[in-house]
Short mmCIF file of C-alpha atoms in Angstrom, two decimals:
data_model
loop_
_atom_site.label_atom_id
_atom_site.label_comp_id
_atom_site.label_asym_id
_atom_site.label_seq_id
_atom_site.Cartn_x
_atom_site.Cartn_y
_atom_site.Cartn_z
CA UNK T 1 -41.76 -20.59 -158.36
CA UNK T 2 -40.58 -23.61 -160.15
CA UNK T 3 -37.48 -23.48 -162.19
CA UNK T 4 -39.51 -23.87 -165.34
CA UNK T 5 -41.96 -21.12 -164.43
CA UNK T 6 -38.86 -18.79 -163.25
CA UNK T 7 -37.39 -19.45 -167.18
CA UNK T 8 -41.04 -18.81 -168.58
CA UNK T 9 -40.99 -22.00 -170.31
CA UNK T 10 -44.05 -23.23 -172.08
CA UNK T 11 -46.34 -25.23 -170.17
CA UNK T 12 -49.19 -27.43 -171.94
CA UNK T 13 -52.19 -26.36 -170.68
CA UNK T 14 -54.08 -30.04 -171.45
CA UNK T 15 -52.11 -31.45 -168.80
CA UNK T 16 -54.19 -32.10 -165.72
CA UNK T 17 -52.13 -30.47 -162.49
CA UNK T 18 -55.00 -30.80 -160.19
CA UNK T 19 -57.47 -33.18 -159.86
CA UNK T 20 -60.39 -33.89 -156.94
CA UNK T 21 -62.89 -36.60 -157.25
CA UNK T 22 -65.92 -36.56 -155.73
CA UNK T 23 -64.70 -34.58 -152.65
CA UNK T 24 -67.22 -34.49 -149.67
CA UNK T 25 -66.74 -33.22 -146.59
CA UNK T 26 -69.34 -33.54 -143.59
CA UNK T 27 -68.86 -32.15 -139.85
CA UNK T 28 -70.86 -33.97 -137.81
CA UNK T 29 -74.74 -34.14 -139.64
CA UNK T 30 -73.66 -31.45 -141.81
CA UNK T 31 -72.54 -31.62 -145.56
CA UNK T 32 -70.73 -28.40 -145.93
CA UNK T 33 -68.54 -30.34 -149.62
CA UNK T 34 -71.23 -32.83 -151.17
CA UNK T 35 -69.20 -35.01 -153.98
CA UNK T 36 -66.94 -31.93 -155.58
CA UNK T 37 -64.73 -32.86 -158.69
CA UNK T 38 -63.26 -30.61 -160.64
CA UNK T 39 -59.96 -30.29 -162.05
CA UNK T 40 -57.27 -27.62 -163.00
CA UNK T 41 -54.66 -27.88 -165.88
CA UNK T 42 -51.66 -26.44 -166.29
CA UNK T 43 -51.17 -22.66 -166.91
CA UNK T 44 -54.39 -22.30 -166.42
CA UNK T 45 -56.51 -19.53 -164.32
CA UNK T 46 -59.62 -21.52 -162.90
CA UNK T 47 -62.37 -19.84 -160.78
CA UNK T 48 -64.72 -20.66 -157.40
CA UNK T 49 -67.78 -18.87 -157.07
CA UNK T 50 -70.86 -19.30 -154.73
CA UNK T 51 -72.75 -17.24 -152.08
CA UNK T 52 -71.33 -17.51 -148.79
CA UNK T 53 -71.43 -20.48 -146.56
CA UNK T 54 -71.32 -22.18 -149.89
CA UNK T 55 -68.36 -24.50 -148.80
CA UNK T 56 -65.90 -22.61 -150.73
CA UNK T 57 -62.93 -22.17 -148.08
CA UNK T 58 -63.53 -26.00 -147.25
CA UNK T 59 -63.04 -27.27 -150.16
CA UNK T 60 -59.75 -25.66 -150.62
CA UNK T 61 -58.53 -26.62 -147.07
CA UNK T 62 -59.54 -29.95 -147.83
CA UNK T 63 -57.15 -29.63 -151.29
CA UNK T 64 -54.19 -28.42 -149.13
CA UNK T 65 -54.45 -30.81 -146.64
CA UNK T 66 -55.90 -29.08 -143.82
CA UNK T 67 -59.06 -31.22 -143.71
CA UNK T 68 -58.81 -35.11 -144.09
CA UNK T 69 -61.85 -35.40 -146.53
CA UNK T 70 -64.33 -37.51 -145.25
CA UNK T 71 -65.03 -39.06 -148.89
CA UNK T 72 -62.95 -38.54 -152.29
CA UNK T 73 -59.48 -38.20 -153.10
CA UNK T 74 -57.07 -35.45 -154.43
CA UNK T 75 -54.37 -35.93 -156.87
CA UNK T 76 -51.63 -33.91 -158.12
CA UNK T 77 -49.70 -34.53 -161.06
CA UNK T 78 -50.91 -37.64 -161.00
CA UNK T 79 -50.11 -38.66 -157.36
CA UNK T 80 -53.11 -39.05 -154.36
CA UNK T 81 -52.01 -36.04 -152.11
CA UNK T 82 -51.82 -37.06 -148.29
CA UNK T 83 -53.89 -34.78 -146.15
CA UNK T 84 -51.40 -32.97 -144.20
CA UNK T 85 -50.02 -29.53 -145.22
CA UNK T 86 -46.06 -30.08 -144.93
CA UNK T 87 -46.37 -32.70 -147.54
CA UNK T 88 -48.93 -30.62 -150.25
CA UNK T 89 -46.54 -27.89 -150.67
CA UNK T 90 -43.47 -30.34 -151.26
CA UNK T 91 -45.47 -31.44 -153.77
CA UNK T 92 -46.30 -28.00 -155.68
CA UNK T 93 -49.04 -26.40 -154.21
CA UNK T 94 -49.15 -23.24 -152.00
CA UNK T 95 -52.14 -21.43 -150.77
CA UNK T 96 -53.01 -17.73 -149.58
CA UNK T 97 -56.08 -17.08 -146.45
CA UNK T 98 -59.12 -15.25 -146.67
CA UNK T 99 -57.97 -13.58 -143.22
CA UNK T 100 -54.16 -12.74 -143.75
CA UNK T 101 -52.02 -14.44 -141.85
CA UNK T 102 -48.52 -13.35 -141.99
CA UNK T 103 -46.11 -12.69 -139.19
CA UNK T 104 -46.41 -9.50 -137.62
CA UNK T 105 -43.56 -8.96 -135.74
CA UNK T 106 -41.30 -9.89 -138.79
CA UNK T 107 -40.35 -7.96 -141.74
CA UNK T 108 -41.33 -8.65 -145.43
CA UNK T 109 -38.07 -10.09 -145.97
CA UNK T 110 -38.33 -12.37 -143.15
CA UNK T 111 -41.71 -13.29 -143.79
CA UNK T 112 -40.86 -14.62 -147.74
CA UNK T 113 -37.80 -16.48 -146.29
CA UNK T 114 -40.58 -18.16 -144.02
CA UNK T 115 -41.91 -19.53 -146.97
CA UNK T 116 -38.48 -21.04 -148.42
CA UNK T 117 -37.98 -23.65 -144.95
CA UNK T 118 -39.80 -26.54 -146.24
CA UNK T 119 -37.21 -26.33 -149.36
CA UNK T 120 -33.96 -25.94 -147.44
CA UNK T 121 -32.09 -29.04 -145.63
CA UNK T 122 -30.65 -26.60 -142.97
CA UNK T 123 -30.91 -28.65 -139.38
CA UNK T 124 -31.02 -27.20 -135.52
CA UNK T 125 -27.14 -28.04 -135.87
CA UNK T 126 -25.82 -26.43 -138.86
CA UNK T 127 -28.08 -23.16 -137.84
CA UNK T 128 -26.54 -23.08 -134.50
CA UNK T 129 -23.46 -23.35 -135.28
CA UNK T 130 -24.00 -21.82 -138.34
CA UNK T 131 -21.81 -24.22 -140.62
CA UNK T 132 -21.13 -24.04 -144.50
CA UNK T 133 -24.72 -25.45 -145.26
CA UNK T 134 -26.63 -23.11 -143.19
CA UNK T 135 -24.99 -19.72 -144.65
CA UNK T 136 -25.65 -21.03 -147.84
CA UNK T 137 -29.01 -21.61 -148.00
CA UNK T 138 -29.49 -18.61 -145.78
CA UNK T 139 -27.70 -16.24 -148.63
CA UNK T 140 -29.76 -17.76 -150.97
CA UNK T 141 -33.03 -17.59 -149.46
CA UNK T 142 -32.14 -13.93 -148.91
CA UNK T 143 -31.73 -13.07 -152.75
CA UNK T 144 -34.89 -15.48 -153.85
CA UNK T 145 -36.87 -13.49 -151.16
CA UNK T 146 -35.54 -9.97 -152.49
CA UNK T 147 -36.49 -11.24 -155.98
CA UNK T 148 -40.33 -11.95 -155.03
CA UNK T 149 -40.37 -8.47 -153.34
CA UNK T 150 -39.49 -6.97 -156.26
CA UNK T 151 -41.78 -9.23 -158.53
CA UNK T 152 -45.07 -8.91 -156.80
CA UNK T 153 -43.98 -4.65 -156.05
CA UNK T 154 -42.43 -4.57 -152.43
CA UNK T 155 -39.17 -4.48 -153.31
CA UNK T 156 -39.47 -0.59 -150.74
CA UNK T 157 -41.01 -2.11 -148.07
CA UNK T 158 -37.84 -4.80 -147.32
CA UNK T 159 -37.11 -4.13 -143.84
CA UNK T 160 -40.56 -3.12 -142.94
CA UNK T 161 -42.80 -5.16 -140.47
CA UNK T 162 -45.64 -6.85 -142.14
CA UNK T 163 -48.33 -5.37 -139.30
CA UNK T 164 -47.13 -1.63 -140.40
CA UNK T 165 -47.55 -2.20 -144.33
CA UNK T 166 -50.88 -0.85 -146.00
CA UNK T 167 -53.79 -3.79 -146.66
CA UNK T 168 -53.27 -4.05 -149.78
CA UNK T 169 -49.71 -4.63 -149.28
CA UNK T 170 -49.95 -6.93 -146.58
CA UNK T 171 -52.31 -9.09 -149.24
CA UNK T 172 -48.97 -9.22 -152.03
CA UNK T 173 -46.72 -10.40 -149.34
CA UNK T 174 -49.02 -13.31 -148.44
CA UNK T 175 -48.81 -14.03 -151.99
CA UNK T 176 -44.87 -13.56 -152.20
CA UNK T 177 -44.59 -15.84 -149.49
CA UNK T 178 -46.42 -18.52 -150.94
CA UNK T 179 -44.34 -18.31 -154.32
CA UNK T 180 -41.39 -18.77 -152.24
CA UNK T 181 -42.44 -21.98 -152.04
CA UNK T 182 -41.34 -23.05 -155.21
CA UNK T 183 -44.89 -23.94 -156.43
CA UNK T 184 -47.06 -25.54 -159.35
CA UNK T 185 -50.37 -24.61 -158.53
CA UNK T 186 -51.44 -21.39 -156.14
CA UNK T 187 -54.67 -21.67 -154.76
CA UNK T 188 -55.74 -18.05 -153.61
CA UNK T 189 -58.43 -17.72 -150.88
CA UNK T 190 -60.34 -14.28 -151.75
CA UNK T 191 -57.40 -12.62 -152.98
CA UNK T 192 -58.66 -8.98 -153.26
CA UNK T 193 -61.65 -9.13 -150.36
CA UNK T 194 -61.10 -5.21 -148.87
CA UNK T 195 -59.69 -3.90 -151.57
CA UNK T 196 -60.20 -0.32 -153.68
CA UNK T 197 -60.80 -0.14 -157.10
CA UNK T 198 -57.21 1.26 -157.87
CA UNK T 199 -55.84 -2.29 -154.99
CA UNK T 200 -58.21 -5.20 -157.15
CA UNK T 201 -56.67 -3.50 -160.94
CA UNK T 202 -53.01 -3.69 -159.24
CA UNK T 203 -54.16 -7.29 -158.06
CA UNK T 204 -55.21 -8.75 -161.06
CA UNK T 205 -51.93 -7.64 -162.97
CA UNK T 206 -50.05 -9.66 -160.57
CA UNK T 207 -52.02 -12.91 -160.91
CA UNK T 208 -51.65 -12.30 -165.14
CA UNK T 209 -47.76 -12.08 -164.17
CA UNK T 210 -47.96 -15.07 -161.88
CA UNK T 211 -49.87 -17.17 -164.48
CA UNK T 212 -47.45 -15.76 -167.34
CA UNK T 213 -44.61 -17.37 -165.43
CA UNK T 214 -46.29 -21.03 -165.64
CA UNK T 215 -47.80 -21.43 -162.71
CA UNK T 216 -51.62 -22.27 -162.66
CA UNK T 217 -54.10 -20.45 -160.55
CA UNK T 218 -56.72 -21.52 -158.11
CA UNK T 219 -58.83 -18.63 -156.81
CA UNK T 220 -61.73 -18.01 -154.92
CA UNK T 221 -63.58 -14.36 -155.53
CA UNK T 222 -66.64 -12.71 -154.92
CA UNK T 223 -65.98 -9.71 -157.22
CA UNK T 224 -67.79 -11.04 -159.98
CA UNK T 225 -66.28 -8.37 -162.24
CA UNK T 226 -62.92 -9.59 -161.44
CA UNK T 227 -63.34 -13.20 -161.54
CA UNK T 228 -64.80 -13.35 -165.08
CA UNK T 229 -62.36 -10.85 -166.32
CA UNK T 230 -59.42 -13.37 -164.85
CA UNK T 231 -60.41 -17.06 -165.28
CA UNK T 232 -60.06 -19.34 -168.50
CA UNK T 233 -62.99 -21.49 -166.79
CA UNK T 234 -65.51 -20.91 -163.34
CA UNK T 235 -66.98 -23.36 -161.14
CA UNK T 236 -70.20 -22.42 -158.97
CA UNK T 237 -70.55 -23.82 -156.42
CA UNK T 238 -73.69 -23.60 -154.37
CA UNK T 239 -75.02 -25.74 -150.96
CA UNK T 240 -71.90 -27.51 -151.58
CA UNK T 241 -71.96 -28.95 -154.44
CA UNK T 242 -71.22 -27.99 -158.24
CA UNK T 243 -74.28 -26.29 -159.71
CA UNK T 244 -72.47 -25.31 -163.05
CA UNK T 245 -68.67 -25.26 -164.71
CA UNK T 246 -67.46 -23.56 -167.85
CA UNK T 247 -66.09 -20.03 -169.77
CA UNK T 248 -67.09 -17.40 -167.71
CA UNK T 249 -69.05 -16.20 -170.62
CA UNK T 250 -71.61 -19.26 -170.00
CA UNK T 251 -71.34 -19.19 -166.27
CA UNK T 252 -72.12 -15.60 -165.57
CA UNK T 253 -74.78 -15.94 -167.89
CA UNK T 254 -76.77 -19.00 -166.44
CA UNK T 255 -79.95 -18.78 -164.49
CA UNK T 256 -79.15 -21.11 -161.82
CA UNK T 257 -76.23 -18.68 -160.47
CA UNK T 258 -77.86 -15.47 -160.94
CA UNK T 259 -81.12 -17.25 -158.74
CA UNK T 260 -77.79 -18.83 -156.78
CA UNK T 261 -76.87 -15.16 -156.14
CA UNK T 262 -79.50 -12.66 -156.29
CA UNK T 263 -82.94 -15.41 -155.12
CA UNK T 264 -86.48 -16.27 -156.83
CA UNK T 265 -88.28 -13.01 -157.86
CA UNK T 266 -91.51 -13.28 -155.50
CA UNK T 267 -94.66 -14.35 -156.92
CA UNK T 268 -96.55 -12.02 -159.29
CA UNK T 269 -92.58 -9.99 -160.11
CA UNK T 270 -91.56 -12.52 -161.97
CA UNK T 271 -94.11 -12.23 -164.99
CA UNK T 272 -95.00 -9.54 -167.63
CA UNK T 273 -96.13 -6.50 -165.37
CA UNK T 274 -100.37 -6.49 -165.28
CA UNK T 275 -102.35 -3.42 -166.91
CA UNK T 276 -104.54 -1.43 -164.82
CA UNK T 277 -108.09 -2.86 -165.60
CA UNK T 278 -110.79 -0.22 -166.98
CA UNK T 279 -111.83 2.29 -163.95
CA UNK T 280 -116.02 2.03 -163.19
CA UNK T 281 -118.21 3.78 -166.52
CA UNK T 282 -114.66 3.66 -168.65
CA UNK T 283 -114.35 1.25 -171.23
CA UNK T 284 -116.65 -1.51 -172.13
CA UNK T 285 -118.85 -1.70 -175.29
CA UNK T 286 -120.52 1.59 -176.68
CA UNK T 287 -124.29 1.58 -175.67
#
């Protein structure tokens, strides 16, 4: 987390944190982004919806640098990011998978300090030979990653290795991990996909929490109930592209993403239901 965020210090939510512009991104003959822009402002929580194979997950590896867009840009804070994934975090961004990917053979602890390297100036000498700098930076990597245990409710599982922790658990150190990045914006990919009931409740407290610290929030969701309860705003996106953006009072209202979601009624359902005509010798005018 950044310092400010760490010190709760109020953030202006006008400000513009992310920004992409007409981001498309085609594989071969296929269009899986088609011209994308949206934007995210500070403090804010901002949602992506769609069905799946909507382009969701590619749009957010092309924010983080994972994909080189093949049209558009992607600024932060004002800045065009460069597409490779060393440099977006330096800037402020940090991301979470839809498929976990921690290390398994480490512990949580280890894992969180993972996150802290692309912060520290350690080198291959000064860990070697562990010198001044290195100790350092390793003690306080150690105490940053003990604080984000704590924060996000692991504080028990310290010295436990991330393959033996419960689902649910393993999902809230991905997220630890990424804060120990010292992020702006976190951009989570699907963030309570296999959860319980009791799991998405516990979830959603944390990314309040994470938001209430000044960070803003980029997440992707297909708990409906969950997303709209979250975001400040919610982007649908559908065939890759932007069908609608707004509250998520409008959005989960609109036509377009319940027929987005749910398909056309088929012909002859979709009207007022048809009255059973009069049976032979019933009805008709009295004779």
């Amino acid at each position: 987390m950044t310092q400010a965020a760490t010190q709760g210090h109020h953030v202006d939510a006008k400000t513009v944190l992310l920004e992409a512009s007409h981001v498309t991104m085609r594989f071969g003959g296929l269009t899986a982004v088609n011209d994308v822009s949206l934007s995210v402002h500070a403090g804010e929580i901002y949602g992506l919806i769609g069905p799946n194979g909507a382009g969701k997950t590619t749009f957010f590896n092309c924010l983080t640098g994972l994909y080189k867009p093949t049209a558009g840009e992607v600024r932060f804070s004002g800045d065009l990011l460069p597409p490779k994934p060393r440099l977006v975090v330096r800037a402020g961004m940090a991301r979470t998978f839809q498929n976990i990917r921690l290390f398994h053979n480490m512990t949580a602890l280890e894992n969180v300090m993972v996150g802290m390297y692309g912060r520290t100036k350690t080198n291959a000498i000064d860990a070697v030979f562990r010198l001044p700098r290195h100790r350092r930076e390793e003690a306080a990597s150690t105490e940053r990653a003990r604080e984000l245990l704590d924060f996000v409710g692991l504080t028990a599982a310290e010295n436990m290795l991330s393959r033996n922790l419960p689902y649910g658990d393993q999902r809230r150190l991905e997220i630890a991990r990424a804060l120990a990045t010292d992020p702006k914006l976190l951009l989570l990919d699907e963030p309570t996909a296999g959860m319980n009931p009791q799991e998405t409740r516990q979830a959603e407290d944390l990314i309040f929490r994470i938001r209430d610290l000044g960070l803003a929030i980029l997440v992707i969701e297909h708990d409906m109930r969950f997303i709209f309860n979250l975001c400040d705003r919610v982007a649908c996106l559908v065939r890759g592209e932007v069908l609608v953006e707004g509250p998520g009072s409008v959005v989960q209202n609109d036509p377009r993403v319940i027929e987005a979601y749910i398909g056309t009624p088929p012909p002859g359902l979709d009207g007022p239901a048809q009255q059973p005509g009069p049976k032979p010798g019933e009805g008709g005018s009295d004779a």
